[in-house]
Amino acid sequence: MITIKEYSTPKCIDEAYNLLLEKRNNVLFGGGAFIRMGSKNIFTAIDLSKSELDYIIEEDKLIRIGAMTTFGDIEYSPLLKQHYNDVLSKSVSEIVGIQLRNIVTVGGTVYSRYGFSDFITGLLALDTTVNLYKQGSIPLEEFLKKGSKERDILESISIEKDDRKATFLSMRNSQGDYAILNVAISVLDGKYRIAVGARPKVAVLALESMNYLNGIGKDLSPEDILEAAKIASEELAFGTNTRGSSAYRKQICYVLVKRALKEVVGYED
Ligand SMILES: Cc1cc2nc3c(=O)[nH]c(=O)nc-3n(C[C@H](O)[C@H](O)[C@H](O)COP(=O)(O)OP(=O)(O)OC[C@H]3O[C@@H](n4cnc5c(N)ncnc54)[C@H](O)[C@@H]3O)c2cc1C
């Protein structure tokens, strides 16, 4: 159970940040869905819903998504549908149900670096930057690797607007459950990005597999795809939890990378 002493709805991010620093147990609320599953004594709940962080906008070279954008907004965004084969919509569409997706936020998800996150895996296959109020802009890959000592607010994420072809696949024991493994792959001008998440640790890039493919370029043979899937499944570390063993995850990685590569390259499975 959580207890909250005071409740605040700052009108801008500066106000939210100042409140955050006032007390150790002041807590930011995105959708609040994950906070509510835990147990915490909160002094001030800082509800970001009035801080003007709810947007998906197109800039010259970027698509910028505000921290308070919900997964429901991501799923049905006409702008995102026009880019990356709608991979971001795909990455969130199997998360529990639409009621939850209409609550949970981009900021709460990405800032928390959840290992199980489907959305983070989708983003990692794209050229994504995390924009923090205090620490500035950091490539997502770097942000996921470094722990956060400093308290900060995720203001937005920005994604390079390019002609990347992408896909997202996941394996679940049952609909609505957390993924056993998820994979997102994109390709732009013969350069591949392979992101693997829910290992169960947070998503990473399969760099050796990417190097292998990037040395070949645009015309991948079926054998190249099998080899890249093998490299990815062997280079990454997988763990065991109640949903699956590390050995099972390794096998699933091989299969999902193979299928996702076939999809972005345009081969029938
Ligand atoms: C029952 C349930 C099932 C789920 N299943 C899945 C699943 O299968 N796959 C999946 O990918 N995800 C799943 N999720 C996670 C969900 O998709 C969100 O990632 C999660 O709920 C966090 O989003 P939120 O808006 O609820 O964050 P909150 O609960 O509001 O916040 C989470 C944390 O982030 C902090 N925070 C919030 N906003 C910001 C910000 N802008 N800047 C900095 N810190 C911030 C909060 O202080 C808190 O510490 C599930 C969640 C629930 C509740």
mmCIF file of C-alpha atoms and ligand atoms in Angstrom:
data_model
loop_
_atom_site.group_PDB
_atom_site.id
_atom_site.type_symbol
_atom_site.label_atom_id
_atom_site.label_comp_id
_atom_site.label_asym_id
_atom_site.label_seq_id
_atom_site.Cartn_x
_atom_site.Cartn_y
_atom_site.Cartn_z
ATOM 1 C CA MET A 1 0.000 0.000 0.000
ATOM 2 C CA ILE A 2 1.164 3.559 -0.597
ATOM 3 C CA THR A 3 0.363 6.512 1.626
ATOM 4 C CA ILE A 4 0.462 10.109 0.376
ATOM 5 C CA LYS A 5 0.587 13.126 2.677
ATOM 6 C CA GLU A 6 0.348 15.920 0.126
ATOM 7 C CA TYR A 7 -0.650 16.125 -3.510
ATOM 8 C CA SER A 8 0.618 18.649 -6.038
ATOM 9 C CA THR A 9 -0.024 19.315 -9.727
ATOM 10 C CA PRO A 10 2.814 21.572 -10.911
ATOM 11 C CA LYS A 11 2.006 23.639 -14.007
ATOM 12 C CA CYS A 12 5.478 23.317 -15.491
ATOM 13 C CA ILE A 13 8.532 21.115 -15.258
ATOM 14 C CA ASP A 14 10.645 23.692 -13.300
ATOM 15 C CA GLU A 15 8.037 23.676 -10.550
ATOM 16 C CA ALA A 16 7.941 19.862 -10.573
ATOM 17 C CA TYR A 17 11.733 19.645 -10.358
ATOM 18 C CA ASN A 18 11.946 22.044 -7.425
ATOM 19 C CA LEU A 19 9.304 20.036 -5.586
ATOM 20 C CA LEU A 20 11.149 16.806 -6.340
ATOM 21 C CA LEU A 21 14.325 18.116 -4.725
ATOM 22 C CA GLU A 22 12.555 19.442 -1.626
ATOM 23 C CA LYS A 23 12.241 16.074 0.124
ATOM 24 C CA ARG A 24 13.719 12.624 -0.407
ATOM 25 C CA ASN A 25 10.256 11.035 -0.268
ATOM 26 C CA ASN A 26 8.609 13.384 -2.746
ATOM 27 C CA VAL A 27 7.689 11.206 -5.735
ATOM 28 C CA LEU A 28 6.870 11.967 -9.370
ATOM 29 C CA PHE A 29 3.698 10.402 -10.738
ATOM 30 C CA GLY A 30 3.357 9.565 -14.419
ATOM 31 C CA GLY A 31 0.362 7.274 -14.772
ATOM 32 C CA GLY A 32 1.044 6.014 -11.242
ATOM 33 C CA ALA A 33 0.201 2.434 -12.273
ATOM 34 C CA PHE A 34 3.518 0.978 -11.220
ATOM 35 C CA ILE A 35 3.907 3.093 -8.073
ATOM 36 C CA ARG A 36 0.532 1.802 -6.864
ATOM 37 C CA MET A 37 1.728 -1.797 -7.071
ATOM 38 C CA GLY A 38 4.416 -1.104 -4.471
ATOM 39 C CA SER A 39 4.528 0.059 -0.900
ATOM 40 C CA LYS A 40 5.821 3.505 0.006
ATOM 41 C CA ASN A 41 5.256 6.429 2.353
ATOM 42 C CA ILE A 42 5.172 9.410 0.042
ATOM 43 C CA PHE A 43 5.323 12.955 1.355
ATOM 44 C CA THR A 44 4.292 14.871 -1.780
ATOM 45 C CA ALA A 45 2.910 13.097 -4.827
ATOM 46 C CA ILE A 46 4.010 15.238 -7.764
ATOM 47 C CA ASP A 47 1.409 14.590 -10.444
ATOM 48 C CA LEU A 48 2.896 15.602 -13.826
ATOM 49 C CA SER A 49 -0.446 15.549 -15.638
ATOM 50 C CA LYS A 50 -0.721 19.377 -15.662
ATOM 51 C CA SER A 51 2.935 20.024 -16.597
ATOM 52 C CA GLU A 52 2.311 20.159 -20.360
ATOM 53 C CA LEU A 53 4.306 17.028 -21.123
ATOM 54 C CA ASP A 54 1.623 15.250 -23.110
ATOM 55 C CA TYR A 55 2.437 15.516 -26.833
ATOM 56 C CA ILE A 56 3.714 13.715 -29.915
ATOM 57 C CA ILE A 57 5.093 16.315 -32.309
ATOM 58 C CA GLU A 58 6.957 16.322 -35.576
ATOM 59 C CA GLU A 59 9.999 18.554 -35.821
ATOM 60 C CA ASP A 60 12.338 19.090 -38.747
ATOM 61 C CA LYS A 61 14.431 15.946 -38.183
ATOM 62 C CA LEU A 62 12.800 14.419 -35.126
ATOM 63 C CA ILE A 63 9.650 13.062 -33.609
ATOM 64 C CA ARG A 64 9.385 14.273 -30.027
ATOM 65 C CA ILE A 65 7.248 12.453 -27.476
ATOM 66 C CA GLY A 66 6.463 14.096 -24.131
ATOM 67 C CA ALA A 67 6.877 12.207 -20.869
ATOM 68 C CA MET A 68 3.149 12.195 -20.054
ATOM 69 C CA THR A 69 2.153 10.649 -23.373
ATOM 70 C CA THR A 70 0.345 7.391 -22.631
ATOM 71 C CA PHE A 71 0.828 4.073 -24.378
ATOM 72 C CA GLY A 72 -2.713 4.512 -25.681
ATOM 73 C CA ASP A 73 -1.565 7.733 -27.396
ATOM 74 C CA ILE A 74 1.455 5.882 -28.834
ATOM 75 C CA GLU A 75 -0.716 3.060 -30.092
ATOM 76 C CA TYR A 76 -3.140 5.298 -31.983
ATOM 77 C CA SER A 77 -0.891 8.188 -33.044
ATOM 78 C CA PRO A 78 -1.481 8.991 -36.760
ATOM 79 C CA LEU A 79 2.036 10.485 -36.883
ATOM 80 C CA LEU A 80 3.778 7.387 -35.492
ATOM 81 C CA LYS A 81 1.756 5.182 -37.849
ATOM 82 C CA GLN A 82 3.583 6.843 -40.741
ATOM 83 C CA HIS A 83 7.018 5.924 -39.402
ATOM 84 C CA TYR A 84 9.111 2.801 -38.734
ATOM 85 C CA ASN A 85 6.267 0.463 -39.822
ATOM 86 C CA ASP A 86 4.329 1.524 -36.742
ATOM 87 C CA VAL A 87 6.803 -0.401 -34.574
ATOM 88 C CA LEU A 88 6.094 1.626 -31.437
ATOM 89 C CA SER A 89 2.393 0.856 -31.599
ATOM 90 C CA LYS A 90 3.293 -2.827 -32.026
ATOM 91 C CA SER A 91 5.612 -2.701 -29.027
ATOM 92 C CA VAL A 92 2.883 -1.564 -26.622
ATOM 93 C CA SER A 93 -0.205 -3.214 -28.075
ATOM 94 C CA GLU A 94 0.086 -6.446 -26.071
ATOM 95 C CA ILE A 95 0.595 -4.794 -22.697
ATOM 96 C CA VAL A 96 -2.285 -5.928 -20.447
ATOM 97 C CA GLY A 97 -5.343 -4.070 -21.825
ATOM 98 C CA ILE A 98 -6.326 -0.735 -23.293
ATOM 99 C CA GLN A 99 -7.453 0.667 -19.902
ATOM 100 C CA LEU A 100 -3.933 0.235 -18.507
ATOM 101 C CA ARG A 101 -2.320 1.486 -21.713
ATOM 102 C CA ASN A 102 -4.417 4.651 -21.469
ATOM 103 C CA ILE A 103 -2.840 5.336 -18.058
ATOM 104 C CA VAL A 104 0.822 4.309 -18.221
ATOM 105 C CA THR A 105 3.295 6.850 -19.509
ATOM 106 C CA VAL A 106 6.411 7.121 -21.616
ATOM 107 C CA GLY A 107 8.261 9.010 -18.835
ATOM 108 C CA GLY A 108 7.459 6.549 -16.040
ATOM 109 C CA THR A 109 8.525 3.660 -18.271
ATOM 110 C CA VAL A 110 11.727 4.920 -19.842
ATOM 111 C CA TYR A 111 13.070 6.664 -16.722
ATOM 112 C CA SER A 112 12.570 3.458 -14.708
ATOM 113 C CA ARG A 113 14.538 1.309 -17.193
ATOM 114 C CA TYR A 114 12.279 -1.695 -16.524
ATOM 115 C CA GLY A 115 13.887 -4.929 -17.718
ATOM 116 C CA PHE A 116 10.541 -6.312 -18.880
ATOM 117 C CA SER A 117 9.657 -3.210 -20.907
ATOM 118 C CA ASP A 118 8.356 -3.881 -24.395
ATOM 119 C CA PHE A 119 8.327 -0.189 -25.266
ATOM 120 C CA ILE A 120 12.006 0.355 -24.350
ATOM 121 C CA THR A 121 12.988 -2.519 -26.659
ATOM 122 C CA GLY A 122 11.013 -0.925 -29.507
ATOM 123 C CA LEU A 123 12.671 2.445 -28.895
ATOM 124 C CA LEU A 124 16.160 0.947 -28.746
ATOM 125 C CA ALA A 125 15.843 -0.367 -32.294
ATOM 126 C CA LEU A 126 15.313 3.250 -33.404
ATOM 127 C CA ASP A 127 17.662 6.203 -33.093
ATOM 128 C CA THR A 128 16.264 7.429 -29.769
ATOM 129 C CA THR A 129 17.476 10.116 -27.368
ATOM 130 C CA VAL A 130 16.274 10.626 -23.804
ATOM 131 C CA ASN A 131 15.828 14.289 -22.823
ATOM 132 C CA LEU A 132 16.214 14.872 -19.103
ATOM 133 C CA TYR A 133 15.370 18.161 -17.420
ATOM 134 C CA LYS A 134 18.641 18.444 -15.477
ATOM 135 C CA GLN A 135 21.157 16.147 -17.191
ATOM 136 C CA GLY A 136 20.213 17.054 -20.773
ATOM 137 C CA SER A 137 20.016 14.740 -23.776
ATOM 138 C CA ILE A 138 21.499 11.240 -23.676
ATOM 139 C CA PRO A 139 21.262 8.503 -26.334
ATOM 140 C CA LEU A 140 18.852 5.835 -25.058
ATOM 141 C CA GLU A 141 21.510 3.121 -25.294
ATOM 142 C CA GLU A 142 23.785 5.080 -22.936
ATOM 143 C CA PHE A 143 20.920 6.056 -20.617
ATOM 144 C CA LEU A 144 19.967 2.398 -20.170
ATOM 145 C CA LYS A 145 23.540 1.448 -19.253
ATOM 146 C CA LYS A 146 24.222 4.135 -16.702
ATOM 147 C CA GLY A 147 22.526 4.126 -13.324
ATOM 148 C CA SER A 148 20.999 7.388 -12.141
ATOM 149 C CA LYS A 149 22.505 8.904 -9.004
ATOM 150 C CA GLU A 150 21.029 12.340 -9.614
ATOM 151 C CA ARG A 151 17.269 12.809 -9.263
ATOM 152 C CA ASP A 152 15.858 14.076 -12.517
ATOM 153 C CA ILE A 153 12.746 14.305 -14.635
ATOM 154 C CA LEU A 154 12.404 12.745 -18.032
ATOM 155 C CA GLU A 155 10.926 15.551 -20.114
ATOM 156 C CA SER A 156 10.653 13.838 -23.501
ATOM 157 C CA ILE A 157 12.204 11.339 -25.843
ATOM 158 C CA SER A 158 13.163 12.215 -29.395
ATOM 159 C CA ILE A 159 13.490 9.845 -32.308
ATOM 160 C CA GLU A 160 15.425 10.575 -35.480
ATOM 161 C CA LYS A 161 12.934 10.885 -38.336
ATOM 162 C CA ASP A 162 14.322 8.491 -40.930
ATOM 163 C CA ASP A 163 13.061 5.823 -43.316
ATOM 164 C CA ARG A 164 13.944 2.939 -41.039
ATOM 165 C CA LYS A 165 11.995 -0.280 -41.588
ATOM 166 C CA ALA A 166 11.327 -1.909 -38.251
ATOM 167 C CA THR A 167 9.490 -4.642 -36.444
ATOM 168 C CA PHE A 168 8.794 -5.817 -32.897
ATOM 169 C CA LEU A 169 8.147 -9.390 -31.766
ATOM 170 C CA SER A 170 7.627 -10.843 -28.319
ATOM 171 C CA MET A 171 7.050 -14.211 -26.690
ATOM 172 C CA ARG A 172 4.587 -14.491 -23.791
ATOM 173 C CA ASN A 173 3.270 -17.432 -21.803
ATOM 174 C CA SER A 174 -0.201 -15.930 -22.050
ATOM 175 C CA GLN A 175 -1.813 -12.744 -23.298
ATOM 176 C CA GLY A 176 -1.427 -9.871 -20.838
ATOM 177 C CA ASP A 177 1.556 -11.439 -19.075
ATOM 178 C CA TYR A 178 5.044 -9.915 -19.075
ATOM 179 C CA ALA A 179 7.150 -11.010 -22.042
ATOM 180 C CA ILE A 180 9.599 -13.890 -21.712
ATOM 181 C CA LEU A 181 11.667 -12.123 -24.332
ATOM 182 C CA ASN A 182 11.142 -9.310 -26.799
ATOM 183 C CA VAL A 183 13.051 -8.317 -29.917
ATOM 184 C CA ALA A 184 12.933 -5.215 -32.100
ATOM 185 C CA ILE A 185 14.935 -4.837 -35.291
ATOM 186 C CA SER A 186 15.291 -1.957 -37.701
ATOM 187 C CA VAL A 187 17.196 -1.453 -40.920
ATOM 188 C CA LEU A 188 18.214 1.722 -42.685
ATOM 189 C CA ASP A 189 20.437 1.686 -45.795
ATOM 190 C CA GLY A 190 21.698 -1.825 -45.041
ATOM 191 C CA LYS A 191 22.549 -0.964 -41.397
ATOM 192 C CA TYR A 192 20.738 -3.022 -38.772
ATOM 193 C CA ARG A 193 19.871 -2.391 -35.126
ATOM 194 C CA ILE A 194 18.902 -5.441 -33.096
ATOM 195 C CA ALA A 195 17.444 -4.788 -29.625
ATOM 196 C CA VAL A 196 16.666 -7.643 -27.250
ATOM 197 C CA GLY A 197 14.735 -7.044 -24.019
ATOM 198 C CA ALA A 198 13.069 -8.896 -21.147
ATOM 199 C CA ARG A 199 16.199 -11.066 -20.940
ATOM 200 C CA PRO A 200 14.855 -10.516 -18.130
ATOM 201 C CA LYS A 201 17.267 -7.598 -17.733
ATOM 202 C CA VAL A 202 16.786 -4.345 -19.594
ATOM 203 C CA ALA A 203 17.055 -4.250 -23.381
ATOM 204 C CA VAL A 204 20.474 -4.153 -25.042
ATOM 205 C CA LEU A 205 21.751 -4.084 -28.582
ATOM 206 C CA ALA A 206 23.169 -7.310 -30.034
ATOM 207 C CA LEU A 207 26.302 -5.544 -31.243
ATOM 208 C CA GLU A 208 28.208 -8.553 -32.636
ATOM 209 C CA SER A 209 25.232 -9.665 -34.653
ATOM 210 C CA MET A 210 24.737 -6.091 -35.906
ATOM 211 C CA ASN A 211 28.421 -5.888 -36.933
ATOM 212 C CA TYR A 212 28.101 -9.143 -38.794
ATOM 213 C CA LEU A 213 25.068 -7.917 -40.749
ATOM 214 C CA ASN A 214 26.426 -4.443 -41.310
ATOM 215 C CA GLY A 215 29.492 -5.992 -42.967
ATOM 216 C CA ILE A 216 27.185 -7.656 -45.495
ATOM 217 C CA GLY A 217 24.851 -4.740 -46.218
ATOM 218 C CA LYS A 218 21.565 -4.779 -48.048
ATOM 219 C CA ASP A 219 21.369 -8.205 -49.695
ATOM 220 C CA LEU A 220 21.106 -10.708 -46.873
ATOM 221 C CA SER A 221 20.819 -14.371 -47.773
ATOM 222 C CA PRO A 222 18.697 -16.774 -45.662
ATOM 223 C CA GLU A 223 22.007 -18.207 -44.340
ATOM 224 C CA ASP A 224 23.160 -14.716 -43.239
ATOM 225 C CA ILE A 225 19.938 -14.350 -41.280
ATOM 226 C CA LEU A 226 20.400 -17.683 -39.525
ATOM 227 C CA GLU A 227 23.996 -16.791 -38.687
ATOM 228 C CA ALA A 228 23.021 -13.362 -37.314
ATOM 229 C CA ALA A 229 20.320 -14.967 -35.144
ATOM 230 C CA LYS A 230 22.868 -17.477 -33.837
ATOM 231 C CA ILE A 231 25.393 -14.745 -33.021
ATOM 232 C CA ALA A 232 22.757 -12.674 -31.199
ATOM 233 C CA SER A 233 21.578 -15.626 -29.113
ATOM 234 C CA GLU A 234 25.170 -16.483 -28.178
ATOM 235 C CA GLU A 235 26.526 -13.014 -27.440
ATOM 236 C CA LEU A 236 23.809 -11.878 -25.017
ATOM 237 C CA ALA A 237 23.368 -12.803 -21.372
ATOM 238 C CA PHE A 238 20.001 -14.264 -20.374
ATOM 239 C CA GLY A 239 18.642 -14.861 -16.904
ATOM 240 C CA THR A 240 16.121 -17.175 -15.325
ATOM 241 C CA ASN A 241 12.891 -16.130 -13.616
ATOM 242 C CA THR A 242 9.421 -17.582 -13.101
ATOM 243 C CA ARG A 243 8.563 -17.015 -16.767
ATOM 244 C CA GLY A 244 11.481 -18.826 -18.345
ATOM 245 C CA SER A 245 14.999 -20.167 -17.935
ATOM 246 C CA SER A 246 18.105 -18.598 -19.454
ATOM 247 C CA ALA A 247 18.455 -21.595 -21.812
ATOM 248 C CA TYR A 248 14.857 -21.154 -22.997
ATOM 249 C CA ARG A 249 15.359 -17.416 -23.506
ATOM 250 C CA LYS A 250 18.449 -18.115 -25.608
ATOM 251 C CA GLN A 251 16.421 -20.382 -27.895
ATOM 252 C CA ILE A 252 13.605 -17.833 -28.114
ATOM 253 C CA CYS A 253 16.144 -15.129 -28.942
ATOM 254 C CA TYR A 254 17.387 -17.174 -31.890
ATOM 255 C CA VAL A 255 13.858 -17.675 -33.213
ATOM 256 C CA LEU A 256 12.645 -14.093 -32.707
ATOM 257 C CA VAL A 257 15.773 -12.500 -34.224
ATOM 258 C CA LYS A 258 15.472 -14.835 -37.226
ATOM 259 C CA ARG A 259 11.784 -14.006 -37.725
ATOM 260 C CA ALA A 260 12.235 -10.278 -37.196
ATOM 261 C CA LEU A 261 15.138 -10.126 -39.657
ATOM 262 C CA LYS A 262 13.118 -12.013 -42.259
ATOM 263 C CA GLU A 263 10.310 -9.517 -41.764
ATOM 264 C CA VAL A 264 12.440 -6.381 -42.187
ATOM 265 C CA VAL A 265 14.272 -7.880 -45.156
ATOM 266 C CA GLY A 266 11.023 -9.022 -46.751
ATOM 267 C CA TYR A 267 11.463 -12.843 -46.787
ATOM 268 C CA GLU A 268 8.531 -15.150 -46.114
ATOM 269 C CA ASP A 269 8.999 -17.221 -42.904
HETATM 270 C C1 LIG B 1 -0.260 -4.584 -13.865
HETATM 271 C C2 LIG B 1 0.816 -4.073 -14.786
HETATM 272 C C3 LIG B 1 1.266 -4.882 -15.811
HETATM 273 C C4 LIG B 1 2.267 -4.411 -16.681
HETATM 274 N N1 LIG B 1 2.682 -5.205 -17.733
HETATM 275 C C5 LIG B 1 3.627 -4.749 -18.590
HETATM 276 C C6 LIG B 1 4.071 -5.526 -19.718
HETATM 277 O O1 LIG B 1 3.645 -6.646 -19.965
HETATM 278 N N2 LIG B 1 5.022 -4.989 -20.531
HETATM 279 C C7 LIG B 1 5.532 -3.749 -20.320
HETATM 280 O O2 LIG B 1 6.381 -3.320 -21.099
HETATM 281 N N3 LIG B 1 5.125 -2.985 -19.282
HETATM 282 C C8 LIG B 1 4.204 -3.467 -18.404
HETATM 283 N N4 LIG B 1 3.830 -2.701 -17.340
HETATM 284 C C9 LIG B 1 4.552 -1.444 -17.065
HETATM 285 C C10 LIG B 1 3.890 -0.264 -17.724
HETATM 286 O O3 LIG B 1 3.939 -0.444 -19.137
HETATM 287 C C11 LIG B 1 4.648 1.042 -17.372
HETATM 288 O O4 LIG B 1 5.969 0.909 -17.827
HETATM 289 C C12 LIG B 1 4.685 1.310 -15.880
HETATM 290 O O5 LIG B 1 3.384 1.208 -15.330
HETATM 291 C C13 LIG B 1 5.263 2.698 -15.592
HETATM 292 O O6 LIG B 1 4.474 3.712 -16.145
HETATM 293 P P1 LIG B 1 3.620 4.677 -15.194
HETATM 294 O O7 LIG B 1 3.190 5.839 -16.009
HETATM 295 O O8 LIG B 1 2.572 3.877 -14.510
HETATM 296 O O9 LIG B 1 4.741 5.128 -14.148
HETATM 297 P P2 LIG B 1 4.559 5.544 -12.622
HETATM 298 O O10 LIG B 1 4.017 4.397 -11.839
HETATM 299 O O11 LIG B 1 3.864 6.851 -12.536
HETATM 300 O O12 LIG B 1 6.087 5.798 -12.253
HETATM 301 C C14 LIG B 1 7.056 4.763 -12.268
HETATM 302 C C15 LIG B 1 8.383 5.360 -11.725
HETATM 303 O O13 LIG B 1 8.853 6.361 -12.620
HETATM 304 C C16 LIG B 1 8.949 7.636 -11.959
HETATM 305 N N5 LIG B 1 8.520 8.633 -12.954
HETATM 306 C C17 LIG B 1 7.283 8.789 -13.503
HETATM 307 N N6 LIG B 1 7.330 9.738 -14.464
HETATM 308 C C18 LIG B 1 8.602 10.208 -14.498
HETATM 309 C C19 LIG B 1 9.283 11.183 -15.293
HETATM 310 N N7 LIG B 1 8.669 11.894 -16.249
HETATM 311 N N8 LIG B 1 10.591 11.412 -15.049
HETATM 312 C C20 LIG B 1 11.256 10.699 -14.087
HETATM 313 N N9 LIG B 1 10.683 9.758 -13.325
HETATM 314 C C21 LIG B 1 9.361 9.501 -13.538
HETATM 315 C C22 LIG B 1 8.037 7.534 -10.736
HETATM 316 O O14 LIG B 1 8.435 8.405 -9.709
HETATM 317 C C23 LIG B 1 8.222 6.061 -10.365
HETATM 318 O O15 LIG B 1 9.407 5.872 -9.653
HETATM 319 C C24 LIG B 1 2.832 -3.132 -16.470
HETATM 320 C C25 LIG B 1 2.357 -2.312 -15.442
HETATM 321 C C26 LIG B 1 1.358 -2.748 -14.600
HETATM 322 C C27 LIG B 1 0.860 -1.833 -13.515
#
